[in-house]
Coordinates of C-alpha atoms in Angstrom, one line a residue:
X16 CA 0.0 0.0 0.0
X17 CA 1.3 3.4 -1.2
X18 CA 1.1 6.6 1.0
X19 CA -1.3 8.8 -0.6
X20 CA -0.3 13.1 -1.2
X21 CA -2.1 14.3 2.1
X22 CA -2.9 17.7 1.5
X23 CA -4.9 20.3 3.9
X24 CA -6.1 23.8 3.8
X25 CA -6.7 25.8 7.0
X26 CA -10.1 24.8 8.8
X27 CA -11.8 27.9 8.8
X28 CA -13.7 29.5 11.8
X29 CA -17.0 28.3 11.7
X30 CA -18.5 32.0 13.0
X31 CA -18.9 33.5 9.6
X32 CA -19.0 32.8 6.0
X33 CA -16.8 32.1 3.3
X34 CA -15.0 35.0 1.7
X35 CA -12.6 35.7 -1.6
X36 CA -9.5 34.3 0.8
X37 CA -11.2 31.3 1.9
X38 CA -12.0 30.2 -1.7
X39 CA -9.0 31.0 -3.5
X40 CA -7.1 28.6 -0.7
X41 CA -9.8 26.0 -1.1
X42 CA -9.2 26.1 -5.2
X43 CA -5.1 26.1 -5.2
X44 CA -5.3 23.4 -2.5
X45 CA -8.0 21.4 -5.1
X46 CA -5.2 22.0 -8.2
X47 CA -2.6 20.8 -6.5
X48 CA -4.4 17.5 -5.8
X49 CA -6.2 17.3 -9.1
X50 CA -2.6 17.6 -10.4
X51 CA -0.7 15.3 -8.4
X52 CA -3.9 12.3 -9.3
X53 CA -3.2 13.5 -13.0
X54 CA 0.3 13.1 -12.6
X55 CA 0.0 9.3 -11.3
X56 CA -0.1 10.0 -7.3
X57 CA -3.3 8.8 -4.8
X58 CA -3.8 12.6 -3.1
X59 CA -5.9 12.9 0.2
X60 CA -7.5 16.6 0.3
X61 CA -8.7 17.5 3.8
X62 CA -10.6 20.5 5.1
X63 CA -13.1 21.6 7.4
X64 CA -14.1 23.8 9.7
X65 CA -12.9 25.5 13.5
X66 CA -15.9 25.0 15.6
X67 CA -15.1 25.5 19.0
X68 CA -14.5 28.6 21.1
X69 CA -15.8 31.6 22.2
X70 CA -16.9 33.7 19.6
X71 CA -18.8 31.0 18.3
X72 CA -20.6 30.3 21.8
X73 CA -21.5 34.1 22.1
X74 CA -22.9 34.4 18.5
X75 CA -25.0 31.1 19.3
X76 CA -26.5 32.8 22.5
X77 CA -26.9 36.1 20.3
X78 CA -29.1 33.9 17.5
X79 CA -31.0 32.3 20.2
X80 CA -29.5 28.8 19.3
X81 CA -28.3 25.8 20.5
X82 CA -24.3 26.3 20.0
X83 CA -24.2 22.7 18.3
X84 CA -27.1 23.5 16.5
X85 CA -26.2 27.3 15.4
X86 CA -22.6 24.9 14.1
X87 CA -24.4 22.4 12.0
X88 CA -26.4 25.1 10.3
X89 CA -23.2 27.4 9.6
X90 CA -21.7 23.9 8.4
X91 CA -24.3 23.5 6.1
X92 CA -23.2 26.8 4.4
X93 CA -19.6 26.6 4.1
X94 CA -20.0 22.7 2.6
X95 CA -22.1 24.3 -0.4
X96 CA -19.2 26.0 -0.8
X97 CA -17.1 23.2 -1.6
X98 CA -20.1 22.6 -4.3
X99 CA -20.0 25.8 -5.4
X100 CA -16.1 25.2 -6.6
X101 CA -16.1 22.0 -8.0
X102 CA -13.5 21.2 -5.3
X103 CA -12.7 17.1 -4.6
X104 CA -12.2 16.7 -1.9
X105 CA -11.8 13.4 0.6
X106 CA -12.9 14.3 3.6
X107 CA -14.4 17.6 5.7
X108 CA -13.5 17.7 9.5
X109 CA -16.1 19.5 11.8
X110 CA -13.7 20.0 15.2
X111 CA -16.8 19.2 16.8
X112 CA -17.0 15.9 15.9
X113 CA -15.8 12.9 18.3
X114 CA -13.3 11.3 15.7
X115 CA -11.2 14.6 16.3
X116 CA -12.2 14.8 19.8
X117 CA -11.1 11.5 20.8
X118 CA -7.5 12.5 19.0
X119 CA -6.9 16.0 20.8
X120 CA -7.8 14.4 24.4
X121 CA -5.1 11.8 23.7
X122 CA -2.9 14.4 22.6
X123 CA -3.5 16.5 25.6
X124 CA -3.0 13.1 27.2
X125 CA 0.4 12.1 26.1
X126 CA 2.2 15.5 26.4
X127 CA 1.1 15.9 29.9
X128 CA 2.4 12.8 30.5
X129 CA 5.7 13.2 29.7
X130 CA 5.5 16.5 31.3
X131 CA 5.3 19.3 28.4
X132 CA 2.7 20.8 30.3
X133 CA 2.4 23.2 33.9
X134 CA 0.0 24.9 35.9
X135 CA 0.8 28.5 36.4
X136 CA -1.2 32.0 37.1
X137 CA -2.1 34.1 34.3
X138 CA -1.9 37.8 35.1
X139 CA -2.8 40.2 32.4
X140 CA -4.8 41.1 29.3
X141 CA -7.5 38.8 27.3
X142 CA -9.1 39.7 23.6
X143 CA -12.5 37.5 23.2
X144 CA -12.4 38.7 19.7
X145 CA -9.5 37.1 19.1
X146 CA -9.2 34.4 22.1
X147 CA -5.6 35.3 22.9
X148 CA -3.8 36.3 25.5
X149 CA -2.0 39.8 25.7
X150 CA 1.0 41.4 26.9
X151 CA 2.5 45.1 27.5
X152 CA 4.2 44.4 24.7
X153 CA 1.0 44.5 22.4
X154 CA 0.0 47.4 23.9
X155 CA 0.2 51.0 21.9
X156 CA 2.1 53.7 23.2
X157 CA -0.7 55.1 25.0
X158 CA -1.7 52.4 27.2
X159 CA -4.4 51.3 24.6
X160 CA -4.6 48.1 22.7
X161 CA -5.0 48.2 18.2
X162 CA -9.3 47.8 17.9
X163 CA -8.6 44.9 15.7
X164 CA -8.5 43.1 19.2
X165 CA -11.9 44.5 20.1
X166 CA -12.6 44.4 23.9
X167 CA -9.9 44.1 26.4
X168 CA -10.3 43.0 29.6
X169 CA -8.0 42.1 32.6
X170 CA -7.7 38.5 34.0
X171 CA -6.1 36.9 36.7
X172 CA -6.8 33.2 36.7
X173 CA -4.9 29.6 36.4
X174 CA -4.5 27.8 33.0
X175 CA -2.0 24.9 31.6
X176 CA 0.6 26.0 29.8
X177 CA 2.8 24.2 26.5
X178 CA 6.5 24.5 27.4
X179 CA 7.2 25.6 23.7
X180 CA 10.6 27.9 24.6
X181 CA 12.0 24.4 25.4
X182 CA 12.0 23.9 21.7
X183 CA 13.3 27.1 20.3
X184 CA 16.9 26.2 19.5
X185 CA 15.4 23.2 17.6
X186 CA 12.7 24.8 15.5
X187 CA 15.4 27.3 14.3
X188 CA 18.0 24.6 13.2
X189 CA 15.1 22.5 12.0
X190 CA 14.0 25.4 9.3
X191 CA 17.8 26.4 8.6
X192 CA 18.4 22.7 7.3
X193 CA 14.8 22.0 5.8
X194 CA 15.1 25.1 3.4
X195 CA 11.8 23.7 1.5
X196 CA 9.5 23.2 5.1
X197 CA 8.2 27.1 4.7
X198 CA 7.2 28.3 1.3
X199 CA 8.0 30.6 -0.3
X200 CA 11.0 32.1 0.8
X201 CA 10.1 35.2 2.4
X202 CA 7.8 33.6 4.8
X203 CA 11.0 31.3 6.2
X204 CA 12.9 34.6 6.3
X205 CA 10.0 35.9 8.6
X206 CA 9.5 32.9 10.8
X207 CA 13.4 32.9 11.0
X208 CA 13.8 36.2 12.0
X209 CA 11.0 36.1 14.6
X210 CA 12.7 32.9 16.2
X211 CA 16.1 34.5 16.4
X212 CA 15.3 38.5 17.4
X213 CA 12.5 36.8 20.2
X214 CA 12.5 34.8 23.1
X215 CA 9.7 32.2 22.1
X216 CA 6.8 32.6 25.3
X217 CA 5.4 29.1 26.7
X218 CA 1.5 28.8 25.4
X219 CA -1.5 28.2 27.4
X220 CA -3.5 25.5 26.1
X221 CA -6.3 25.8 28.0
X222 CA -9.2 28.0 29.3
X223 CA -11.2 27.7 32.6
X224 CA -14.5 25.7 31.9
X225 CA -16.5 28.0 34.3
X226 CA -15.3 31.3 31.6
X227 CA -15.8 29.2 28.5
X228 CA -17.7 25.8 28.1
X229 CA -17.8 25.5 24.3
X230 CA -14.8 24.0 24.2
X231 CA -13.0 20.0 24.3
X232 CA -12.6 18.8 27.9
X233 CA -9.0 18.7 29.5
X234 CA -8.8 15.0 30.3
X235 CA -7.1 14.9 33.2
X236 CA -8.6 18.3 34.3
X237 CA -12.4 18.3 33.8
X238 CA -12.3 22.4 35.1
X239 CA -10.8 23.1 31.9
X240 CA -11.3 23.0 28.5
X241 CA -8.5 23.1 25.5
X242 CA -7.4 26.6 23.5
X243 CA -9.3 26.7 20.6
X244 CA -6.0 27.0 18.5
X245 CA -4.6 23.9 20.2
X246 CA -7.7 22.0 19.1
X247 CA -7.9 23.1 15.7
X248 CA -3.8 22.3 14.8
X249 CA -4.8 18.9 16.1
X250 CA -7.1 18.3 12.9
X251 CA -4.5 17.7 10.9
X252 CA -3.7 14.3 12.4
X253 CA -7.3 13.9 14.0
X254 CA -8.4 12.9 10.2
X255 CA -5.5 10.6 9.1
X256 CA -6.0 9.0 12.9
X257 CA -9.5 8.0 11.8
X258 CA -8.6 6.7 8.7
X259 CA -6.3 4.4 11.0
X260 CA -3.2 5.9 9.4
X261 CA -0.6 3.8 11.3
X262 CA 1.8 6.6 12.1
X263 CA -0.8 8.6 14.0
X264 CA -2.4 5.6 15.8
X265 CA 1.3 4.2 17.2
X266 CA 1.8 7.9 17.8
X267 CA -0.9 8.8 20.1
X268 CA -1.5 5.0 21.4
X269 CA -4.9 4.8 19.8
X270 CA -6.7 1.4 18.7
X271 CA -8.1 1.4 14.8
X272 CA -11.5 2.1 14.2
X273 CA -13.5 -0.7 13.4
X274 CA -14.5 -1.0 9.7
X275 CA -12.1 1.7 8.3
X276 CA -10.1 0.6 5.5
X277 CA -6.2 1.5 6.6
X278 CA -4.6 4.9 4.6
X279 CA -1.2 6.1 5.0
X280 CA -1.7 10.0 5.3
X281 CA 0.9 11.6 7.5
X282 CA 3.0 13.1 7.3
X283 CA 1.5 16.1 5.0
X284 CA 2.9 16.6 2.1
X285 CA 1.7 20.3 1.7
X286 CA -0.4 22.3 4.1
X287 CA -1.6 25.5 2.6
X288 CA -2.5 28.4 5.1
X289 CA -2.8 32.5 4.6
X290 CA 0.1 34.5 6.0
X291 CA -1.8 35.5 8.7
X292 CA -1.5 31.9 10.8
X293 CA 2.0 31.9 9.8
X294 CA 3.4 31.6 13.4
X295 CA 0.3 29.0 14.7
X296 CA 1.9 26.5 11.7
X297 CA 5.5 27.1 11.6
X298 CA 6.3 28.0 15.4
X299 CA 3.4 26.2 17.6
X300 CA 2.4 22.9 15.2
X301 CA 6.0 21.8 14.4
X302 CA 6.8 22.3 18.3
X303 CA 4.0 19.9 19.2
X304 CA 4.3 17.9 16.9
X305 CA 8.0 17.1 18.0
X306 CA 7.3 16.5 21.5
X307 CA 4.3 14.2 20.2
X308 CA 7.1 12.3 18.6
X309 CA 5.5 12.5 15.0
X310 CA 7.0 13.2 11.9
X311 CA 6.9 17.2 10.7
X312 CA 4.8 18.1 7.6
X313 CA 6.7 18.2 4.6
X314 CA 5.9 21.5 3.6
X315 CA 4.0 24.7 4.8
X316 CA 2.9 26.3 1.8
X317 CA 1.7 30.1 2.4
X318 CA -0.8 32.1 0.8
X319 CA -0.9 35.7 0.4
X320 CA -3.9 38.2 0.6
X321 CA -7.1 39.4 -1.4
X322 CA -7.4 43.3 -1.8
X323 CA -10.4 44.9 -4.5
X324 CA -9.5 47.6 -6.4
X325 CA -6.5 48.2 -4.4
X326 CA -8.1 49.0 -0.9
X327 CA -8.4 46.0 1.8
X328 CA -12.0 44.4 1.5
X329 CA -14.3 45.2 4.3
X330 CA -18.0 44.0 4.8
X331 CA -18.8 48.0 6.5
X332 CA -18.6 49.4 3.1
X333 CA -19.2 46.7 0.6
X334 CA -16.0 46.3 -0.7
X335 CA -15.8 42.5 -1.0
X336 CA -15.8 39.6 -3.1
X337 CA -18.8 37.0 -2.3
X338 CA -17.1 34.0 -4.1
X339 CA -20.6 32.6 -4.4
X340 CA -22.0 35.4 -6.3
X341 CA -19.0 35.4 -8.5
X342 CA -19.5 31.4 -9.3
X343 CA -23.4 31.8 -9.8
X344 CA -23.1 34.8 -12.0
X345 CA -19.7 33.7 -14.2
X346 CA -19.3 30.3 -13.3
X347 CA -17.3 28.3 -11.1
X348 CA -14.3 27.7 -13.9
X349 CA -14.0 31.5 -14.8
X350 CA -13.6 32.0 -11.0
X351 CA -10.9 29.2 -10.6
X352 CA -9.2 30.4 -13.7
X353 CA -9.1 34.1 -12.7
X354 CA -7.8 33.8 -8.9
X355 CA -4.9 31.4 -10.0
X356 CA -3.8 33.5 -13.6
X357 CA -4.1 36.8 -11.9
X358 CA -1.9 35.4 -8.6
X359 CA 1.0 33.5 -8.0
X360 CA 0.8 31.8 -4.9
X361 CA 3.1 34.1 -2.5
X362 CA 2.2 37.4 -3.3
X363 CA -0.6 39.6 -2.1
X364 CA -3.3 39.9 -4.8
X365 CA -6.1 42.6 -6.5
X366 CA -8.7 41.6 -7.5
X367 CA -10.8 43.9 -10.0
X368 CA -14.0 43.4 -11.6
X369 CA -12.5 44.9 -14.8
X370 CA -9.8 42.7 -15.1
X371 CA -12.2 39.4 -14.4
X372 CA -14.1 40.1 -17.1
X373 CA -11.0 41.3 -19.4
X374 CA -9.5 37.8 -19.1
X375 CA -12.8 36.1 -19.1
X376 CA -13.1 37.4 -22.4
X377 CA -9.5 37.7 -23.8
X378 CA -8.3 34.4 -22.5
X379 CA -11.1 32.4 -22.0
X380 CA -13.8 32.9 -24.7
X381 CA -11.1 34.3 -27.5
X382 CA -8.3 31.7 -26.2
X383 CA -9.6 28.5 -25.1
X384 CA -13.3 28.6 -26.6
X385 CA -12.3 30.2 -29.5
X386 CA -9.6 27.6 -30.5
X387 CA -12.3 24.8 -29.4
X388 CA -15.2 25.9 -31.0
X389 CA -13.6 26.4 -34.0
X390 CA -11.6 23.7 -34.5
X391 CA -14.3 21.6 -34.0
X392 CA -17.0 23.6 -36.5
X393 CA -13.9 23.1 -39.3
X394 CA -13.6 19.5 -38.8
X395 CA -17.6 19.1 -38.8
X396 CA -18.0 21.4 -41.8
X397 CA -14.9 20.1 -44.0
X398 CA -14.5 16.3 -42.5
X399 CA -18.4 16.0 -41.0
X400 CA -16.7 15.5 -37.9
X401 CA -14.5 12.4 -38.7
X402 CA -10.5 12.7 -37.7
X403 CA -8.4 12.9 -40.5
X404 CA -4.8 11.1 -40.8
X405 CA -2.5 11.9 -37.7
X406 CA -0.5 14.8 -38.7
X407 CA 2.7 16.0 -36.4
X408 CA 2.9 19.5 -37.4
X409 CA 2.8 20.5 -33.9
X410 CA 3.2 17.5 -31.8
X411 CA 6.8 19.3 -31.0
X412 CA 5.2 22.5 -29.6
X413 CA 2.8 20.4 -27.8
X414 CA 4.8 17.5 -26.4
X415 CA 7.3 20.2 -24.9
X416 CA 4.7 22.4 -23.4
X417 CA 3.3 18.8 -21.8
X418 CA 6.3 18.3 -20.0
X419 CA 7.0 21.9 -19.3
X420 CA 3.7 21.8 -17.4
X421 CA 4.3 18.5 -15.8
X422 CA 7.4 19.2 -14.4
X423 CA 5.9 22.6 -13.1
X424 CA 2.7 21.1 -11.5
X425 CA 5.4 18.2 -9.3
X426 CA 6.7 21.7 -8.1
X427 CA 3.4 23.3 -7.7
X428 CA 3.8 26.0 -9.4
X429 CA 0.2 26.8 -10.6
X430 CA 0.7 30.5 -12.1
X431 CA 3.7 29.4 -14.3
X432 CA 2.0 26.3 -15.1
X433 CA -1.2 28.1 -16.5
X434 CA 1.1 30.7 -18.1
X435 CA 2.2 27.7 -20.2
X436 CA -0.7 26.2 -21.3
X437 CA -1.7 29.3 -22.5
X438 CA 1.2 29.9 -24.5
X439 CA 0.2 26.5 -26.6
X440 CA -3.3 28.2 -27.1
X441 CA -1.5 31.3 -28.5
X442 CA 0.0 29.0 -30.5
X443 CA -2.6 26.7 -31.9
X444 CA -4.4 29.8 -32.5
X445 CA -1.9 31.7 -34.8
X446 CA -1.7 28.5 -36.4
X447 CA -5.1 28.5 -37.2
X448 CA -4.3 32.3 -38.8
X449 CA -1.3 30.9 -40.7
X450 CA -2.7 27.7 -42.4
X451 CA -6.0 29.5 -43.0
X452 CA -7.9 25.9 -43.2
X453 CA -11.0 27.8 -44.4
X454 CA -9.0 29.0 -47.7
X455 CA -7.8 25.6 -48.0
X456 CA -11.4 24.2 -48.0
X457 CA -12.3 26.0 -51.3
X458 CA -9.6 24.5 -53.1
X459 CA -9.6 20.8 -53.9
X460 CA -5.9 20.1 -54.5
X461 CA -5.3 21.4 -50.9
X462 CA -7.5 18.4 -49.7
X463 CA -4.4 16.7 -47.8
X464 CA -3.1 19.9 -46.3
X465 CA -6.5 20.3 -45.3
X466 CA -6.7 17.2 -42.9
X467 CA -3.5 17.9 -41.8
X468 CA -4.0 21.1 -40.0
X469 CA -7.3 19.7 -39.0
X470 CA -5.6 16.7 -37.6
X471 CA -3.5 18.7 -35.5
X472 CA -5.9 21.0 -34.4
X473 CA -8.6 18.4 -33.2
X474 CA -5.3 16.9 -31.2
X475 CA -3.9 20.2 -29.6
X476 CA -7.7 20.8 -28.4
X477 CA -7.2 16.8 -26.5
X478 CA -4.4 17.2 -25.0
X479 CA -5.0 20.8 -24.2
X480 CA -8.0 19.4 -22.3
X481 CA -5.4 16.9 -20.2
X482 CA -3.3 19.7 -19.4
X483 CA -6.3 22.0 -18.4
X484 CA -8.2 19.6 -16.2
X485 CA -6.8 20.2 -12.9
X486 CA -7.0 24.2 -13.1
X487 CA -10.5 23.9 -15.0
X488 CA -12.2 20.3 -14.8
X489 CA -15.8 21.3 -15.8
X490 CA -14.5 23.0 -19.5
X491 CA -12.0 20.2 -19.5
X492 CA -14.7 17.5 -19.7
X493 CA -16.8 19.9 -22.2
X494 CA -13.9 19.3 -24.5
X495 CA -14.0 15.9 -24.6
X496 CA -17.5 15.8 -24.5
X497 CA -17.2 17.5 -27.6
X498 CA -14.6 15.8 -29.3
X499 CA -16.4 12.6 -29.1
X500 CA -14.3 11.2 -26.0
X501 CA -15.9 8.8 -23.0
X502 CA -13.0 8.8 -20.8
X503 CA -12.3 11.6 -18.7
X504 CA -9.2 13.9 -19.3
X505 CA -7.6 13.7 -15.8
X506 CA -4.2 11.6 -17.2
X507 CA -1.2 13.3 -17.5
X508 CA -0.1 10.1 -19.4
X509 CA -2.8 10.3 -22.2
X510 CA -1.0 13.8 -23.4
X511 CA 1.0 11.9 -25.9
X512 CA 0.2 13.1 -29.4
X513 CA -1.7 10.5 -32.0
X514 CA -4.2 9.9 -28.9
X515 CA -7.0 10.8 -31.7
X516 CA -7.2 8.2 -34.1
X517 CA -8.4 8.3 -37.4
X518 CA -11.8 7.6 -38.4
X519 CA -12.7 9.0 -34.7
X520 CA -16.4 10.6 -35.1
X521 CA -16.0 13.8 -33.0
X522 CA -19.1 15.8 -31.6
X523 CA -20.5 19.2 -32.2
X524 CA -19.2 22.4 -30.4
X525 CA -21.1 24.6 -28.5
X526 CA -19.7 27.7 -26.7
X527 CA -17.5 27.2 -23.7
X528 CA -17.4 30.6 -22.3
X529 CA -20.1 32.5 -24.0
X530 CA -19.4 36.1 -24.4
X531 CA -21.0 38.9 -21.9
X532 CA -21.8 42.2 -22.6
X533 CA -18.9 43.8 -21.3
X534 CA -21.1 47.3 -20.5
X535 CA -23.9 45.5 -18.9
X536 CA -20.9 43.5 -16.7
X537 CA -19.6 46.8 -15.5
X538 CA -22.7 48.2 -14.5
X539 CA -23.4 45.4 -11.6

């Protein structure tokens, strides 16, 4: 049995819903695995959702609900959202359920056990908006806190805390020799340079049961119940644990779960979070992971952020993205396509309505639908559909753009990858321009050229399908749909050219990315 590619996103806090940053790391996450399958490799995509704590507690009482109840409807919202983008995924975690409970309390178990934990008094500042701790230090020069930590009040009460500065020497020496555990670069630089210019602070893990009840139990201290950060990291493991992954199970002492076909998950192969949670997965989660005694992810891949128009997106004056909207109104393959051309992962990004619906039209429906559709009208109108001889006029520009891509995707590098693609759909469309099959119809003796450049255009359109698939899937089957094709085009392996054979009846097009009225678009 073969480890499969584990791959995770962030779970994402349950008390809200899903916005422009959310979506775009659910889609690069969903690449990435729809790649690796393509390329030959059994993925495993995990998200989910952050449940617990007391936001989500508060906003329950505020709705009048049941706080289990008030999570299950949220959940129901931000799993249509997995719908919504055509994501394929293998398994959703809800923090709440008892599969991830039953892995944090062992957890919790085995590092108090061999003593990573203490009982101390807190002294000092709490944020409920953002359930941390504070210190002078994050105080502003005039005794006030930033308002992004909304109320502030004082606390003086006993909590466990995670002997992380234990571990600081380590962590530092462990990123210095695993240059590729932090991507990309700048974010290691960052993690790197917090480590070394800051003496790392022990965590608390937990919070008193009597302050917050929506929360898992301490084990060995019902009074208590874990930080809702602590909990969450935990999911990452809580998932291949119930899939009996054997590393997580001898781990954390845990027996299989009856009926549950054995998958080798961890470790991760990629776990793509926002720059904003940098420190949670590259200082707290490799630290317990170590004194867990499991294996460290194999990479942290981070994301950057979504601005509109240039200004940071705020709900208080309508300056956002609603993902959903976008997918309902454009569909969800423009929206894949647009959030992955316009951004290499990294980077902070813009997004502008203007330059969705330039590339919608200039790369989707004159690039990619154009090419399609009119391939595929030629050969119906000149060949009624059938596939000429194989011609390999441009099985050179295609085979090397096949294992450009290739070779990019094992890397994932989605923007570069895309970039090349569309430089064979430049291509095959100028070809088009330069053989001018529709001048060659009209004259008789050209009947062999003829079936040439149809040949080779009917093929590029295949393979560009292949190549597409993971970035697009929903236009990628359309093409094969409409070249007459059962199978599906998620192979890297069938992008060899003289995959269309002839005598092959191919099908009709019809528009792949109709084109809008760019007047009536702007005036949404």
């Amino acid at each position: 049995m073969s480890k499969f590619y584990y791959l995770t996103t962030a779970i994402d806090y349950v008390n809200g819903r899903p916005h422009l940053g959310h979506a775009y790391e659910k889609v690069i996450t969903d690449i990435i695995a729809r790649a690796k399958r393509s390329l030959g490799k059994p993925a495993f995509y995990l998200t989910g959702l952050d449940e617990h704590g007391q936001k989500v507690d508060q906003s329950a009482q505020k709705s009048g609900k049941q706080t289990q109840l008030y999570c299950d409807e949220l959940a129901v919202c931000w799993k249509a959202l997995v719908d919504k983008l055509n994501l394929d995924i293998d398994d959703f975690v809800r923090t709440t359920e008892q599969r991830h409970i039953r892995v944090v309390q062992a957890a919790i178990n085995k590092l108090n056990e061999h003593e990573h934990f203490y009982k101390a008094e807190y002294r000092g500042y709490y944020s409920t908006k953002e359930e941390t701790f504070l210190t002078d230090r994050d105080m502003r020069e005039d005794g006030t806190f930033d308002p992004a930590y909304g109320e502030v009040t004082e606390l003086v009460e006993e909590n466990y805390y995670f002997r992380l500065s234990r571990h600081q020497d380590w962590l530092i020496d462990y990123i210095e020799k695993n240059p590729g555990f932090i991507e990309p670069q700048i974010r290691r630089n960052e993690v790197l340079g917090f480590l070394k210019n800051n003496e790392l602070e022990d965590l608390c893990v937990s919070r008193p049961a009597s302050r917050l009840r929506w929360g898992i139990p301490i084990p060995f201290d019902p009074e208590y119940v874990t930080y809702v950060w602590f909990d969450a990291l935990l999911n990452y493991i809580s998932v291949p644990a119930a899939h009996n992954d054997p590393v997580i199970l001898e781990a954390l002492n845990l027996s299989p779960v009856e009926g549950v076909s054995k998958k080798e998950l961890w470790p991760a192969d990629v776990q793509v979070i926002g720059k904003d949670i940098l420190k949670f997965h590259t200082v707290y989660w490799p630290i317990m992971l170590k004194a867990m005694e499991i294996p460290m992810p194999r990479q942290v891949l981070v994301h950057g952020w979504w601005q509109k128009e240039g200004r940071k997106m705020s709900k208080t004056t309508g300056n956002i993205v609603d993902p959903i909207e976008v997918v309902e109104d454009w569909g969800e393959d423009a929206f894949r396509y647009y959030i992955v051309r316009e951004l290499a992962i990294g980077p902070d990004g813009n997004w502008t309505d203007s330059g969705f619906a330039a590339r919608y039209h200039a790369e989707l429906a004159n690039g990619l639908g154009n090419l399609v559709n009119r391939s595929l009208s030629m050969l119906n109108r000149y060949r009624k559909g059938v596939v000429p001889n194989v011609s390999n006029e441009l099985a050179g520009d295609v085979t090397k753009t096949v294992e450009e891509v290739a070779g990019l995707l094992e890397e994932n590098k989605l923007q570069p990858a895309l970039l090349s693609i569309w430089s064979l759909i430049t291509r095959a469309n100028q070809y088009v321009d330069s053989t001018m099959p529709f001048k060659l119809a009209k004259d008789p003796a050209q009947g062999a050229r003829l079936d040439e450049v149809l040949y080779n255009l009917a093929e590029t359109c295949r393979i560009l399908a292949v190549l597409v698939w993971p970035f697009i899937p929903r236009t990628a089957d359309k093409i094969y749909e409409q070249l007459g094709l059962n199978s599906e085009p998620n192979k890297t392996s069938e992008a060899v050219w003289g995959g269309l054979p002839e005598g092959h009846k191919a099908g009709r097009p019809a528009p792949l990315f109709p084109r809008r009225d760019v007047k009536s678009d702007r005036s949404k």
